[in-house]
Short mmCIF file of C-alpha atoms in Angstrom, two decimals:
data_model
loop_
_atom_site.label_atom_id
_atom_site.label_comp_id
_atom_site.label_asym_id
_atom_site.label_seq_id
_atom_site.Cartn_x
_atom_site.Cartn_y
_atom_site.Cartn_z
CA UNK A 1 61.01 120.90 47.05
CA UNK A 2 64.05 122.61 45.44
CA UNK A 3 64.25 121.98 41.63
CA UNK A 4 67.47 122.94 40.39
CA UNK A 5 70.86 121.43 40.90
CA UNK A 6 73.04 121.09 43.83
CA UNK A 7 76.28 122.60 42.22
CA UNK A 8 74.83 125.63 40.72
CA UNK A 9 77.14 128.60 41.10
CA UNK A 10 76.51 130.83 44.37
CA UNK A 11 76.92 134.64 44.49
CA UNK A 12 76.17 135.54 48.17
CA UNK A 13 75.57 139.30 49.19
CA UNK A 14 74.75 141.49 52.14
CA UNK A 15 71.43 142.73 52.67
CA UNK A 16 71.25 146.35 50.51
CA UNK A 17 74.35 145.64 47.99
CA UNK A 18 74.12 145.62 44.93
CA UNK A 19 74.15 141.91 42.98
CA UNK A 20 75.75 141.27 39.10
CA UNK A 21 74.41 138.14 37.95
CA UNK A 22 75.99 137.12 34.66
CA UNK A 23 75.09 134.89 31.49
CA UNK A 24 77.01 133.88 28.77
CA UNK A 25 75.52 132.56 25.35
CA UNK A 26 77.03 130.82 22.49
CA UNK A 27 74.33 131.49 19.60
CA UNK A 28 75.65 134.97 17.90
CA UNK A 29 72.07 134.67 15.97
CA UNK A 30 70.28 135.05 19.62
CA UNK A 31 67.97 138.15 19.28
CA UNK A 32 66.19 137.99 22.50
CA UNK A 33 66.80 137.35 26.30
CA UNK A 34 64.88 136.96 29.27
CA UNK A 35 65.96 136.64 33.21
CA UNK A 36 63.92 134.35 35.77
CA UNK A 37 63.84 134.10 39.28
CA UNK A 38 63.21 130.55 40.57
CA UNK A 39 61.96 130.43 44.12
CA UNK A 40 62.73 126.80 46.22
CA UNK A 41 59.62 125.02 45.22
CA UNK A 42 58.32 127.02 42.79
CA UNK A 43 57.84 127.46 38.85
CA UNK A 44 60.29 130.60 37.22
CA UNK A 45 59.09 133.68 37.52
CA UNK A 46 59.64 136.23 34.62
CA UNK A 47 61.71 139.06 35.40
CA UNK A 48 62.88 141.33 32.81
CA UNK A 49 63.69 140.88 29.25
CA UNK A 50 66.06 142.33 26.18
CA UNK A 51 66.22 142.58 22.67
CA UNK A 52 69.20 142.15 20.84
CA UNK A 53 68.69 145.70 19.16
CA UNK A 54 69.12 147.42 22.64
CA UNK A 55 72.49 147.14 25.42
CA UNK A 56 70.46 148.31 28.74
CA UNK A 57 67.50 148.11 30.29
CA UNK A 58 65.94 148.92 33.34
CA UNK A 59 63.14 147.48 35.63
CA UNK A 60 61.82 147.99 39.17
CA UNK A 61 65.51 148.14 41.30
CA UNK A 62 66.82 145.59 38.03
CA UNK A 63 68.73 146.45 35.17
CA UNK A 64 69.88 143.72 32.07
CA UNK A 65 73.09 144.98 30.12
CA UNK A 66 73.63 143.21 27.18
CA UNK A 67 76.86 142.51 25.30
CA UNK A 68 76.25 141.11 22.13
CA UNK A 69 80.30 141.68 21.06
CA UNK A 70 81.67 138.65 23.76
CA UNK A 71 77.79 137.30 24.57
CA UNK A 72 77.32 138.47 27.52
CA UNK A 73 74.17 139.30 29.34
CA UNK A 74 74.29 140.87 32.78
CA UNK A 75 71.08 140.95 35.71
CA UNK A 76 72.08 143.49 38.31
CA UNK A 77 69.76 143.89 41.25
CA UNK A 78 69.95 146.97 43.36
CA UNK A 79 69.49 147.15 47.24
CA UNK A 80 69.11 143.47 47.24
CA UNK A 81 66.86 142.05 49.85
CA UNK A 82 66.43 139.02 51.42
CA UNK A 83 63.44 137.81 49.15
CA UNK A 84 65.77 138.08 46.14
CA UNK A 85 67.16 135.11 47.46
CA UNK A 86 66.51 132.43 44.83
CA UNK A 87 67.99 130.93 41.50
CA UNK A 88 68.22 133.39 38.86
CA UNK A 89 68.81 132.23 34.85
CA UNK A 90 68.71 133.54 31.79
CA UNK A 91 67.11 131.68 28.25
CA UNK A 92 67.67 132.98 24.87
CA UNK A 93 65.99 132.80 21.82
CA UNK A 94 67.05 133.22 17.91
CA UNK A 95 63.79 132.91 16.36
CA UNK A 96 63.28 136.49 15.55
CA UNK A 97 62.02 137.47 18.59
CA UNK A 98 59.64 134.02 19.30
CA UNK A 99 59.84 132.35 22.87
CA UNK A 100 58.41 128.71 21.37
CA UNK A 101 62.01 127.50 21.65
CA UNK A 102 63.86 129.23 24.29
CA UNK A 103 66.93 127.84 25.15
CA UNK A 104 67.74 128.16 29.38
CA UNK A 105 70.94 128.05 31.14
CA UNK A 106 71.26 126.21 34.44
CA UNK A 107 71.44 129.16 36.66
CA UNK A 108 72.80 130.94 39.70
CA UNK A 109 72.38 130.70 43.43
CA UNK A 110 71.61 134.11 44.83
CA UNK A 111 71.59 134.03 48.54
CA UNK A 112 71.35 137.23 50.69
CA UNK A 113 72.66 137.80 53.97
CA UNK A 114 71.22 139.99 56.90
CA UNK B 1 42.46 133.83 37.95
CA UNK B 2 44.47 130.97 39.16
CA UNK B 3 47.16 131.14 36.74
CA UNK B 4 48.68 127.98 35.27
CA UNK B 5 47.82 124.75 37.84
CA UNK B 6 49.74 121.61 37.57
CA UNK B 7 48.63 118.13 39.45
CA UNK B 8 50.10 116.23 41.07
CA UNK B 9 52.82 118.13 42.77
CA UNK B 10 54.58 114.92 43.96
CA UNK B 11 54.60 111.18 42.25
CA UNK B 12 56.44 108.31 43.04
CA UNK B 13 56.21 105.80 39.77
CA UNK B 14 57.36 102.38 39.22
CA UNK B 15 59.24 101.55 35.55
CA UNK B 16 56.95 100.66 33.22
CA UNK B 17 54.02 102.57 34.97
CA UNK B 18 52.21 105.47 32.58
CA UNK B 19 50.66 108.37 34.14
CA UNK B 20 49.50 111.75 32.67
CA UNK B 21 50.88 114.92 34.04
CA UNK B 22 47.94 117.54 33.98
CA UNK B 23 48.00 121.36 33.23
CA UNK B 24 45.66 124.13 33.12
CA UNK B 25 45.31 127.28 32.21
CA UNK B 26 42.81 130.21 32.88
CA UNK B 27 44.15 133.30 31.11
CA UNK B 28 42.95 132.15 27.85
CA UNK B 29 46.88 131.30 26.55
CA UNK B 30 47.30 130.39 23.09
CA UNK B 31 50.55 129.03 23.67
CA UNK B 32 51.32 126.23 25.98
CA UNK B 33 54.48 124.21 26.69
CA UNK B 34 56.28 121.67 29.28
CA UNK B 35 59.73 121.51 30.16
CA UNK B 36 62.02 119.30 32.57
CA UNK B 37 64.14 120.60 35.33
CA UNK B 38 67.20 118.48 36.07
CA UNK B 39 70.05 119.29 38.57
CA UNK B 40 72.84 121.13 36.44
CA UNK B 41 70.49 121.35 33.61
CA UNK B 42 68.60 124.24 32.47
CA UNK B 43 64.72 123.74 31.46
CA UNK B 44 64.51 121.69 28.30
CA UNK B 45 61.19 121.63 26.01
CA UNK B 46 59.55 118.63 25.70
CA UNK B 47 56.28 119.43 23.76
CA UNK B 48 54.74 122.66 22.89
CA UNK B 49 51.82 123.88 21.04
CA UNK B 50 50.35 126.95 19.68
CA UNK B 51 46.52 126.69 19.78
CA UNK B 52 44.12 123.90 20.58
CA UNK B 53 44.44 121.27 18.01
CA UNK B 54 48.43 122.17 17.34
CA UNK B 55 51.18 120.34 18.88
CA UNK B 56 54.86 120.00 18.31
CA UNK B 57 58.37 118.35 19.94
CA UNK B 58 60.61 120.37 21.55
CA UNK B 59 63.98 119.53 22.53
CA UNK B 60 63.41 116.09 24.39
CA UNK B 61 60.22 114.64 23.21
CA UNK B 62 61.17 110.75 23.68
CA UNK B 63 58.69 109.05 26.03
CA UNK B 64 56.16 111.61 26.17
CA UNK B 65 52.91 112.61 24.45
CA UNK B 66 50.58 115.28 24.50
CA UNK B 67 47.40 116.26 23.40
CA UNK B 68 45.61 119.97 23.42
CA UNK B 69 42.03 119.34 22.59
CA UNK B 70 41.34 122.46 24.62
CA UNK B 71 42.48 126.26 24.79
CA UNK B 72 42.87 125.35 28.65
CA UNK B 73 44.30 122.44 29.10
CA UNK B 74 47.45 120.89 27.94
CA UNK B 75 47.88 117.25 29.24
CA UNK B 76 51.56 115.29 29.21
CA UNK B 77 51.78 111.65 29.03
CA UNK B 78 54.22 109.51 30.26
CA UNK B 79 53.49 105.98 28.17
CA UNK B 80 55.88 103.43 29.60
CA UNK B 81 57.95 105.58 32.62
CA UNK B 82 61.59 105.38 33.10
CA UNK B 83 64.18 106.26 35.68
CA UNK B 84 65.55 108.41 33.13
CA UNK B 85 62.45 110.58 33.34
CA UNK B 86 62.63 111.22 37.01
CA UNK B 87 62.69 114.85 37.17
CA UNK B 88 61.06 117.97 37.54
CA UNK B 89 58.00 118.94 34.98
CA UNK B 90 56.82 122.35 34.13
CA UNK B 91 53.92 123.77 32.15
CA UNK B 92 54.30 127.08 31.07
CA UNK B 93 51.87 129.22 28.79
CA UNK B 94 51.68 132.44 26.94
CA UNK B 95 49.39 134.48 25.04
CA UNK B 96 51.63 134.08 22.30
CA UNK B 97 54.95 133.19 20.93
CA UNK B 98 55.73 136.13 20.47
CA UNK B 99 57.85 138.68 22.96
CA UNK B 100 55.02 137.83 25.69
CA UNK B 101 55.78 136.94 29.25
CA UNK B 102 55.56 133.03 29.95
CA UNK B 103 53.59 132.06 32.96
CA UNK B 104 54.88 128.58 35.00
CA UNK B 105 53.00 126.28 37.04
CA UNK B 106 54.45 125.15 40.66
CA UNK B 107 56.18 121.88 39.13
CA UNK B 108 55.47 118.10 39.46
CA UNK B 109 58.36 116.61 41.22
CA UNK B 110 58.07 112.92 39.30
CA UNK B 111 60.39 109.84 40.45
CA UNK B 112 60.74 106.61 38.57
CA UNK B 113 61.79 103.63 40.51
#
């Protein structure tokens, strides 16, 4: 069973592009970030995560850019492939670096295309 | 290890009805916490706690209740159920609060009638 909404936003890609998924906050006291993939059916999966005191960085074929000047937070995906297909969102937290209260936004629709 | 387990995956309730929502954990987690999933809504905290004995409301606490008599287990009542509280539930842990990667369970898919 699918367990997010039926109106998220949808960014659809070709198999081996490259995919920008974006994230805006609102908190300018947010210090820490995190991305999730959330399969149809399944519980979020951690992905990658950023402190506030760094603007890039990398993972296995990911890459978060931060932009703490408009709050912005970026997940770009390289050679995407057809088991990126999920719902990807990011959650923030201001508690010096704690996850007890992370605060999630709703997502985005990643669907890849052969 | 299994990871964090969550039963049932599906329940169908009638208003008024009470259930409990059950979690475990086998990584030894310090941290445990469960959150709702509702379409064009992010994840919202309902309860969390740091250590067996230790609990405290998150965002959306209202009609639940939890417990956390063990390190493994992390239990979410629902005491009088509502259509309101039809929704997706998640249990999540962590060795910590701190920068630590949060582990989720599959999800129970509850409906209220």
């Amino acid at each position: 069973g699918e367990s997010v909404g039926l109106h998220l936003p949808t960014l659809s890609v070709q198999e081996g592009d490259n995919s920008i998924i974006n994230c805006a906050y609102s908190n300018s006291a947010s210090d820490y970030f995190i991305w999730y993939k959330q399969e149809s059916g399944k519980g979020p999966q951690f992905i990658i995560d950023i402190r506030s005191n760094m603007d890039k960085r990398q993972g296995q074929r990911v890459t978060v850019l931060l932009n703490k000047t408009v709050k912005h937070l970026s997940l770009q995906i390289a050679a995407t492939q057809p088991g990126d297909s999920a719902v990807y969102f990011c959650a923030e937290s201001s508690r010096s670096y704690n996850t007890d209260k992370l605060i999630f936004g709703t997502g985005t629709r990643l669907q890849v295309f052969p | 290890n299994a990871g964090v387990t969550q039963t049932p995956k599906f329940q169908v309730l009638k208003t008024g009805q009470s259930m409990t929502l059950q979690c475990a954990q086998d990584m030894n987690h310090e941290y445990m916490s469960w959150y709702r999933q509702d379409p064009g809504m992010g994840l919202r905290l309902i309860h969390y706690s740091v250590g067996a004995g230790i609990t405290d409301q998150g965002e959306v606490p209202n009609g639940y209740n939890v417990s956390r008599s063990t390190t493994e287990d992390f239990p979410l009542r629902l005491l009088s159920a509502a259509p309101s509280q039809t929704s997706v539930y998640f249990c999540a842990s962590s060795y910590s609060t701190g920068v630590d990667t949060q582990y989720f369970g599959p999800g129970t898919r509850l409906t209220v009638l």
